[in-house]
């Protein structure tokens, strides 16, 4: 796990000073060492987090024997031992034990067919001096980032957006369409970024940059039509089907030359990962739980019970709300791009504390999208049933009569029910700021792309059932561009590598074969876990991993809210209507409505913008 950056120009090669500045922007991603390399047209910058083969032989940029290939690599290739055997049979000689060298020699022998052979999470670039081209790729589900900008005859890339600030002559401005999506959803769906001039390589894609220009190609994608399935397979049989691929997914992620542990919330997903991992390690697995002190939502007691049953070496990290409040602005500012998800904060803190003892942590991310775990999927299914029974005119009349007097929960339920079709309902359940609110909140210059990422993904999957269509759209947007981004940026801020067995490509493919995965409540995963953990330890309501933002923004963080939503600031930026935003702020502060999560996305953007552009900068 590392940080990578580079610069190819046919006219003016990057200087050592520019490459060093790009490298220094990524120190947190690779705290162990850094280096640069350049020739007359290409420059590469690298920061290393040592995971596999800690010796200097695995350092990067890495070259082949003849020196005509140079690699910088971020991520882990979990099937590198078997690929290495194949390459050795082809005559390749290895100087290190690293997975990075497998990628390098793999490209020598297999060329662009290499990408389909790789099992893991990765973003890398190879300078091919023979072909005078840069070849780059990103993993199937987009776990690792690869940003790039094309500016005339030069191609610039990096693991994080601050890299691009060090490129002379590259103008960076806010993308109106991306800002629109950010406000609505709390994240920017790829391939867009918050910057107009910078794009993100789509997940499951590779590309080349040469004198003919830029070329991008897909080597894998989430399915757009349902695979052939045996509809008779029940929950228990489905769980048995997934046993072998999941065990294999966990086993290959336990390979590490540095200390390794596992996040354990006590929920189904992390408990399942911990249970399989404990079966596979020789000693006691280190597990880590984070919770807020004196919080009714803390899952530390539940996690401790699971840990005792599994026999792990368990560690509880209890965070005082005062700690997060004191560090609030500093933590939010550590994100290299705006992230409106308030769970970035606890993810940042647990990553920091876990990194004190281990360098690699296994996580349960992906289970909710793969196995219908979110509450919103239940709400979506219920809304579909009720929409057939209750005419829309009745729903709209009830909504206008009740207004907000029934409270946010009642109002939200009625608004979801009032959505005219499945896509509108799914979008409403997935967004922070609703379309009716955006009409007056966003300035006219902040326009939406048509279709935007959510609609485009939804429209590509017409043959799925409505509920599974929603789930796959979430994997294609929310999982990739919110959850995985949040975890990568929060963990790599501390040089912690996070691995996700539930998102292993072979396991994902096996899961898609089961029709029962679209049954709300993660029934299949529950069956798998019940073989290892008593049901009484995990059959309980799901808790989120966010903050009590509604209370905090009325209490200890009120001054932060008021500072970053101040009318003068908002008018200067030119992206939001200051008067409309103030109405939402005052409604929240008065207690009439709970807008904490919505307003947090605005606050998070402003904190990021202060650091990236400056507090006084106009952005539209």
Tab-separated table of N, CA, C and O in Angstrom, residues 412-497:
chain	number	residue	atom	x	y	z
A	412	UNK	N	-40.353	11.806	6.235
A	412	UNK	CA	-39.471	11.098	5.308
A	412	UNK	C	-40.151	9.867	4.730
A	412	UNK	O	-40.002	9.553	3.548
A	413	UNK	N	-40.902	9.157	5.548
A	413	UNK	CA	-41.599	7.968	5.071
A	413	UNK	C	-42.615	8.340	4.007
A	413	UNK	O	-42.743	7.672	2.974
A	414	UNK	N	-43.365	9.418	4.250
A	414	UNK	CA	-44.363	9.855	3.282
A	414	UNK	C	-43.713	10.344	1.990
A	414	UNK	O	-44.213	10.078	0.890
A	415	UNK	N	-42.593	11.054	2.110
A	415	UNK	CA	-41.911	11.559	0.928
A	415	UNK	C	-41.358	10.414	0.082
A	415	UNK	O	-41.388	10.458	-1.147
A	416	UNK	N	-40.823	9.385	0.734
A	416	UNK	CA	-40.332	8.220	-0.003
A	416	UNK	C	-41.489	7.530	-0.723
A	416	UNK	O	-41.369	7.111	-1.872
A	417	UNK	N	-42.625	7.421	-0.048
A	417	UNK	CA	-43.796	6.785	-0.633
A	417	UNK	C	-44.337	7.604	-1.802
A	417	UNK	O	-44.888	7.054	-2.764
A	418	UNK	N	-44.157	8.916	-1.729
A	418	UNK	CA	-44.687	9.797	-2.766
A	418	UNK	C	-43.831	9.815	-4.026
A	418	UNK	O	-44.238	10.397	-5.042
A	419	UNK	N	-42.647	9.183	-4.006
A	419	UNK	CA	-41.802	9.145	-5.195
A	419	UNK	C	-42.562	8.505	-6.346
A	419	UNK	O	-43.188	7.457	-6.175
A	420	UNK	N	-42.509	9.081	-7.533
A	420	UNK	CA	-43.367	8.605	-8.630
A	420	UNK	C	-42.959	7.278	-9.241
A	420	UNK	O	-43.764	6.623	-9.894
A	421	UNK	N	-41.696	6.856	-9.079
A	421	UNK	CA	-41.250	5.600	-9.680
A	421	UNK	C	-40.099	5.027	-8.861
A	421	UNK	O	-39.630	5.635	-7.890
A	422	UNK	N	-39.630	3.845	-9.269
A	422	UNK	CA	-38.588	3.146	-8.501
A	422	UNK	C	-37.289	3.932	-8.450
A	422	UNK	O	-36.639	4.018	-7.400
A	423	UNK	N	-36.867	4.497	-9.575
A	423	UNK	CA	-35.621	5.245	-9.578
A	423	UNK	C	-35.700	6.449	-8.649
A	423	UNK	O	-34.764	6.734	-7.890
A	424	UNK	N	-36.812	7.173	-8.686
A	424	UNK	CA	-36.971	8.340	-7.816
A	424	UNK	C	-36.937	7.935	-6.348
A	424	UNK	O	-36.346	8.624	-5.516
A	425	UNK	N	-37.570	6.801	-6.015
A	425	UNK	CA	-37.576	6.332	-4.634
A	425	UNK	C	-36.166	5.934	-4.194
A	425	UNK	O	-35.723	6.270	-3.085
A	426	UNK	N	-35.452	5.207	-5.059
A	426	UNK	CA	-34.082	4.790	-4.725
A	426	UNK	C	-33.177	6.005	-4.575
A	426	UNK	O	-32.345	6.074	-3.650
A	427	UNK	N	-33.341	6.956	-5.456
A	427	UNK	CA	-32.530	8.173	-5.383
A	427	UNK	C	-32.842	8.959	-4.109
A	427	UNK	O	-31.939	9.441	-3.426
A	428	UNK	N	-34.124	9.066	-3.782
A	428	UNK	CA	-34.521	9.805	-2.584
A	428	UNK	C	-33.916	9.153	-1.336
A	428	UNK	O	-33.411	9.842	-0.445
A	429	UNK	N	-33.951	7.822	-1.277
A	429	UNK	CA	-33.417	7.102	-0.118
A	429	UNK	C	-31.891	7.143	-0.053
A	429	UNK	O	-31.316	6.863	0.998
A	430	UNK	N	-31.238	7.497	-1.141
A	430	UNK	CA	-29.772	7.495	-1.202
A	430	UNK	C	-29.151	8.871	-1.041
A	430	UNK	O	-27.938	8.979	-0.884
A	431	UNK	N	-29.955	9.913	-1.093
A	431	UNK	CA	-29.407	11.267	-1.128
A	431	UNK	C	-29.476	11.953	0.234
A	431	UNK	O	-30.287	11.597	1.090
A	432	UNK	N	-28.625	12.950	0.413
A	432	UNK	CA	-28.687	13.821	1.589
A	432	UNK	C	-29.696	14.942	1.338
A	432	UNK	O	-30.753	14.999	1.925
A	433	UNK	N	-29.317	15.846	0.433
A	433	UNK	CA	-30.213	16.933	0.051
A	433	UNK	C	-31.120	16.439	-1.066
A	433	UNK	O	-30.654	15.852	-2.039
A	434	UNK	N	-32.413	16.662	-0.928
A	434	UNK	CA	-33.386	16.166	-1.879
A	434	UNK	C	-33.545	17.142	-3.055
A	434	UNK	O	-33.208	18.319	-2.954
A	435	UNK	N	-34.052	16.613	-4.154
A	435	UNK	CA	-34.139	17.414	-5.375
A	435	UNK	C	-34.931	18.698	-5.153
A	435	UNK	O	-34.578	19.760	-5.686
A	436	UNK	N	-35.996	18.633	-4.379
A	436	UNK	CA	-36.802	19.837	-4.129
A	436	UNK	C	-36.000	20.878	-3.349
A	436	UNK	O	-36.199	22.087	-3.535
A	437	UNK	N	-35.103	20.436	-2.482
A	437	UNK	CA	-34.261	21.354	-1.713
A	437	UNK	C	-33.157	21.947	-2.584
A	437	UNK	O	-32.794	23.122	-2.444
A	438	UNK	N	-32.615	21.118	-3.490
A	438	UNK	CA	-31.513	21.572	-4.332
A	438	UNK	C	-31.933	22.690	-5.269
A	438	UNK	O	-31.116	23.525	-5.661
A	439	UNK	N	-33.206	22.711	-5.629
A	439	UNK	CA	-33.690	23.733	-6.570
A	439	UNK	C	-33.438	25.143	-6.057
A	439	UNK	O	-33.157	26.054	-6.840
A	440	UNK	N	-33.557	25.340	-4.752
A	440	UNK	CA	-33.338	26.681	-4.195
A	440	UNK	C	-31.984	26.810	-3.497
A	440	UNK	O	-31.505	27.929	-3.299
A	441	UNK	N	-31.361	25.694	-3.142
A	441	UNK	CA	-30.090	25.750	-2.427
A	441	UNK	C	-28.923	26.032	-3.353
A	441	UNK	O	-28.019	26.796	-3.013
A	442	UNK	N	-28.918	25.434	-4.535
A	442	UNK	CA	-27.800	25.592	-5.463
A	442	UNK	C	-27.983	26.833	-6.323
A	442	UNK	O	-29.090	27.144	-6.775
A	443	UNK	N	-26.882	27.525	-6.563
A	443	UNK	CA	-26.929	28.659	-7.480
A	443	UNK	C	-27.127	28.151	-8.906
A	443	UNK	O	-26.769	27.008	-9.225
A	444	UNK	N	-27.695	28.957	-9.794
A	444	UNK	CA	-27.989	28.505	-11.163
A	444	UNK	C	-26.775	27.965	-11.910
A	444	UNK	O	-26.909	27.091	-12.774
A	445	UNK	N	-25.583	28.469	-11.593
A	445	UNK	CA	-24.368	28.016	-12.302
A	445	UNK	C	-24.001	26.575	-11.965
A	445	UNK	O	-23.238	25.933	-12.698
A	446	UNK	N	-24.543	26.055	-10.880
A	446	UNK	CA	-24.212	24.695	-10.452
A	446	UNK	C	-25.210	23.744	-11.095
A	446	UNK	O	-26.243	23.401	-10.519
A	447	UNK	N	-24.894	23.297	-12.294
A	447	UNK	CA	-25.825	22.475	-13.067
A	447	UNK	C	-25.518	20.992	-12.894
A	447	UNK	O	-24.411	20.603	-12.553
A	448	UNK	N	-26.531	20.178	-13.142
A	448	UNK	CA	-26.365	18.723	-13.030
A	448	UNK	C	-26.065	18.125	-14.401
A	448	UNK	O	-26.605	18.552	-15.413
A	449	UNK	N	-25.198	17.094	-14.421
A	449	UNK	CA	-24.979	16.330	-15.644
A	449	UNK	C	-26.219	15.497	-15.926
A	449	UNK	O	-26.858	15.001	-15.001
A	450	UNK	N	-26.550	15.343	-17.177
A	450	UNK	CA	-27.713	14.535	-17.559
A	450	UNK	C	-27.291	13.429	-18.512
A	450	UNK	O	-26.829	13.706	-19.616
A	451	UNK	N	-27.449	12.144	-18.154
A	451	UNK	CA	-27.820	11.706	-16.804
A	451	UNK	C	-26.600	11.732	-15.890
A	451	UNK	O	-25.475	11.600	-16.364
A	452	UNK	N	-26.824	11.906	-14.602
A	452	UNK	CA	-25.714	11.863	-13.667
A	452	UNK	C	-25.364	10.403	-13.387
A	452	UNK	O	-25.955	9.473	-13.934
A	453	UNK	N	-24.368	10.181	-12.507
A	453	UNK	CA	-23.840	8.829	-12.295
A	453	UNK	C	-24.903	7.877	-11.762
A	453	UNK	O	-24.967	6.711	-12.173
A	454	UNK	N	-25.747	8.358	-10.846
A	454	UNK	CA	-26.759	7.477	-10.271
A	454	UNK	C	-27.740	7.016	-11.351
A	454	UNK	O	-28.023	5.814	-11.489
A	455	UNK	N	-28.261	7.956	-12.111
A	455	UNK	CA	-29.228	7.605	-13.154
A	455	UNK	C	-28.594	6.747	-14.236
A	455	UNK	O	-29.217	5.802	-14.741
A	456	UNK	N	-27.353	7.056	-14.610
A	456	UNK	CA	-26.688	6.280	-15.649
A	456	UNK	C	-26.522	4.825	-15.216
A	456	UNK	O	-26.777	3.894	-15.997
A	457	UNK	N	-26.102	4.620	-13.974
A	457	UNK	CA	-25.940	3.255	-13.476
A	457	UNK	C	-27.292	2.547	-13.380
A	457	UNK	O	-27.424	1.376	-13.753
A	458	UNK	N	-28.299	3.245	-12.881
A	458	UNK	CA	-29.636	2.672	-12.756
A	458	UNK	C	-30.175	2.250	-14.125
A	458	UNK	O	-30.722	1.152	-14.295
A	459	UNK	N	-29.994	3.092	-15.131
A	459	UNK	CA	-30.548	2.825	-16.449
A	459	UNK	C	-29.837	1.683	-17.172
A	459	UNK	O	-30.416	1.084	-18.093
A	460	UNK	N	-28.613	1.368	-16.787
A	460	UNK	CA	-27.888	0.264	-17.420
A	460	UNK	C	-28.343	-1.101	-16.917
A	460	UNK	O	-27.926	-2.122	-17.462
A	461	UNK	N	-29.188	-1.135	-15.876
A	461	UNK	CA	-29.513	-2.406	-15.230
A	461	UNK	C	-31.016	-2.665	-15.203
A	461	UNK	O	-31.577	-3.070	-14.199
A	462	UNK	N	-31.650	-2.466	-16.340
A	462	UNK	CA	-33.100	-2.586	-16.451
A	462	UNK	C	-33.592	-4.015	-16.249
A	462	UNK	O	-34.748	-4.229	-15.898
A	463	UNK	N	-32.728	-5.005	-16.500
A	463	UNK	CA	-33.181	-6.394	-16.441
A	463	UNK	C	-33.133	-6.979	-15.027
A	463	UNK	O	-33.651	-8.070	-14.797
A	464	UNK	N	-32.503	-6.286	-14.101
A	464	UNK	CA	-32.520	-6.731	-12.706
A	464	UNK	C	-33.883	-6.437	-12.080
A	464	UNK	O	-34.595	-5.525	-12.510
A	465	UNK	N	-34.234	-7.180	-11.041
A	465	UNK	CA	-35.408	-6.829	-10.253
A	465	UNK	C	-35.179	-5.449	-9.633
A	465	UNK	O	-34.027	-5.046	-9.431
A	466	UNK	N	-36.237	-4.694	-9.320
A	466	UNK	CA	-36.038	-3.338	-8.789
A	466	UNK	C	-35.125	-3.279	-7.570
A	466	UNK	O	-34.260	-2.401	-7.485
A	467	UNK	N	-35.288	-4.219	-6.626
A	467	UNK	CA	-34.463	-4.168	-5.420
A	467	UNK	C	-33.004	-4.473	-5.733
A	467	UNK	O	-32.093	-3.787	-5.258
A	468	UNK	N	-32.758	-5.496	-6.535
A	468	UNK	CA	-31.367	-5.818	-6.861
A	468	UNK	C	-30.759	-4.736	-7.756
A	468	UNK	O	-29.560	-4.445	-7.673
A	469	UNK	N	-31.570	-4.119	-8.566
A	469	UNK	CA	-31.110	-2.978	-9.373
A	469	UNK	C	-30.591	-1.867	-8.461
A	469	UNK	O	-29.556	-1.249	-8.740
A	470	UNK	N	-31.298	-1.625	-7.390
A	470	UNK	CA	-30.890	-0.630	-6.391
A	470	UNK	C	-29.553	-1.032	-5.762
A	470	UNK	O	-28.641	-0.209	-5.624
A	471	UNK	N	-29.420	-2.300	-5.403
A	471	UNK	CA	-28.196	-2.785	-4.770
A	471	UNK	C	-26.978	-2.644	-5.681
A	471	UNK	O	-25.914	-2.190	-5.259
A	472	UNK	N	-27.137	-3.024	-6.958
A	472	UNK	CA	-26.006	-2.942	-7.885
A	472	UNK	C	-25.648	-1.484	-8.161
A	472	UNK	O	-24.471	-1.122	-8.258
A	473	UNK	N	-26.658	-0.626	-8.270
A	473	UNK	CA	-26.398	0.805	-8.441
A	473	UNK	C	-25.617	1.349	-7.247
A	473	UNK	O	-24.700	2.167	-7.414
A	474	UNK	N	-25.958	0.911	-6.045
A	474	UNK	CA	-25.205	1.323	-4.863
A	474	UNK	C	-23.755	0.858	-4.930
A	474	UNK	O	-22.829	1.597	-4.552
A	475	UNK	N	-23.528	-0.370	-5.384
A	475	UNK	CA	-22.147	-0.846	-5.519
A	475	UNK	C	-21.380	0.001	-6.523
A	475	UNK	O	-20.181	0.263	-6.360
A	476	UNK	N	-22.080	0.446	-7.556
A	476	UNK	CA	-21.469	1.206	-8.641
A	476	UNK	C	-21.255	2.673	-8.286
A	476	UNK	O	-20.521	3.375	-8.996
A	477	UNK	N	-21.889	3.144	-7.226
A	477	UNK	CA	-21.775	4.558	-6.848
A	477	UNK	C	-21.410	4.701	-5.367
A	477	UNK	O	-20.275	5.012	-5.028
A	478	UNK	N	-22.360	4.445	-4.484
A	478	UNK	CA	-22.174	4.702	-3.059
A	478	UNK	C	-21.014	3.898	-2.460
A	478	UNK	O	-20.164	4.449	-1.747
A	479	UNK	N	-20.945	2.608	-2.744
A	479	UNK	CA	-19.861	1.792	-2.185
A	479	UNK	C	-18.511	2.271	-2.686
A	479	UNK	O	-17.586	2.514	-1.896
A	480	UNK	N	-18.405	2.415	-3.991
A	480	UNK	CA	-17.114	2.766	-4.575
A	480	UNK	C	-16.687	4.189	-4.231
A	480	UNK	O	-15.519	4.437	-3.915
A	481	UNK	N	-17.625	5.145	-4.289
A	481	UNK	CA	-17.244	6.551	-4.232
A	481	UNK	C	-17.475	7.211	-2.879
A	481	UNK	O	-17.077	8.360	-2.687
A	482	UNK	N	-18.121	6.502	-1.953
A	482	UNK	CA	-18.263	7.000	-0.585
A	482	UNK	C	-17.552	6.064	0.383
A	482	UNK	O	-16.530	6.422	0.973
A	483	UNK	N	-18.052	4.832	0.521
A	483	UNK	CA	-17.522	3.920	1.532
A	483	UNK	C	-16.038	3.630	1.318
A	483	UNK	O	-15.215	3.780	2.234
A	484	UNK	N	-15.661	3.200	0.116
A	484	UNK	CA	-14.269	2.837	-0.131
A	484	UNK	C	-13.350	4.053	-0.115
A	484	UNK	O	-12.205	3.966	0.324
A	485	UNK	N	-13.850	5.179	-0.587
A	485	UNK	CA	-13.058	6.420	-0.526
A	485	UNK	C	-12.828	6.820	0.924
A	485	UNK	O	-11.701	7.138	1.336
A	486	UNK	N	-13.886	6.804	1.716
A	486	UNK	CA	-13.786	7.159	3.137
A	486	UNK	C	-12.750	6.290	3.843
A	486	UNK	O	-11.884	6.793	4.575
A	487	UNK	N	-12.836	4.984	3.644
A	487	UNK	CA	-11.935	4.057	4.328
A	487	UNK	C	-10.497	4.237	3.842
A	487	UNK	O	-9.552	4.260	4.640
A	488	UNK	N	-10.317	4.373	2.525
A	488	UNK	CA	-8.960	4.551	2.000
A	488	UNK	C	-8.324	5.833	2.524
A	488	UNK	O	-7.179	5.823	2.988
A	489	UNK	N	-9.045	6.943	2.440
A	489	UNK	CA	-8.434	8.213	2.847
A	489	UNK	C	-8.209	8.269	4.366
A	489	UNK	O	-7.178	8.761	4.825
A	490	UNK	N	-9.166	7.743	5.155
A	490	UNK	CA	-9.006	7.778	6.614
A	490	UNK	C	-7.892	6.857	7.078
A	490	UNK	O	-7.109	7.202	7.965
A	491	UNK	N	-7.797	5.655	6.499
A	491	UNK	CA	-6.768	4.705	6.921
A	491	UNK	C	-5.392	5.111	6.421
A	491	UNK	O	-4.400	5.062	7.172
A	492	UNK	N	-5.311	5.545	5.158
A	492	UNK	CA	-4.013	5.900	4.608
A	492	UNK	C	-3.487	7.231	5.139
A	492	UNK	O	-2.304	7.546	4.974
A	493	UNK	N	-4.334	8.000	5.801
A	493	UNK	CA	-3.841	9.188	6.500
A	493	UNK	C	-2.860	8.798	7.592
A	493	UNK	O	-2.043	9.622	8.040
A	494	UNK	N	-2.929	7.524	8.012
A	494	UNK	CA	-2.045	7.030	9.082
A	494	UNK	C	-1.153	5.881	8.614
A	494	UNK	O	-0.521	5.223	9.435
A	495	UNK	N	-1.103	5.637	7.311
A	495	UNK	CA	-0.291	4.536	6.816
A	495	UNK	C	-0.820	3.182	7.258
A	495	UNK	O	-0.039	2.266	7.542
A	496	UNK	N	-2.144	3.020	7.300
A	496	UNK	CA	-2.778	1.751	7.648
A	496	UNK	C	-3.417	1.162	6.393
A	496	UNK	O	-4.187	1.833	5.717
A	497	UNK	N	-3.098	-0.102	6.103
A	497	UNK	CA	-3.708	-0.776	4.957
A	497	UNK	C	-4.951	-1.538	5.408
A	497	UNK	O	-4.892	-2.309	6.358
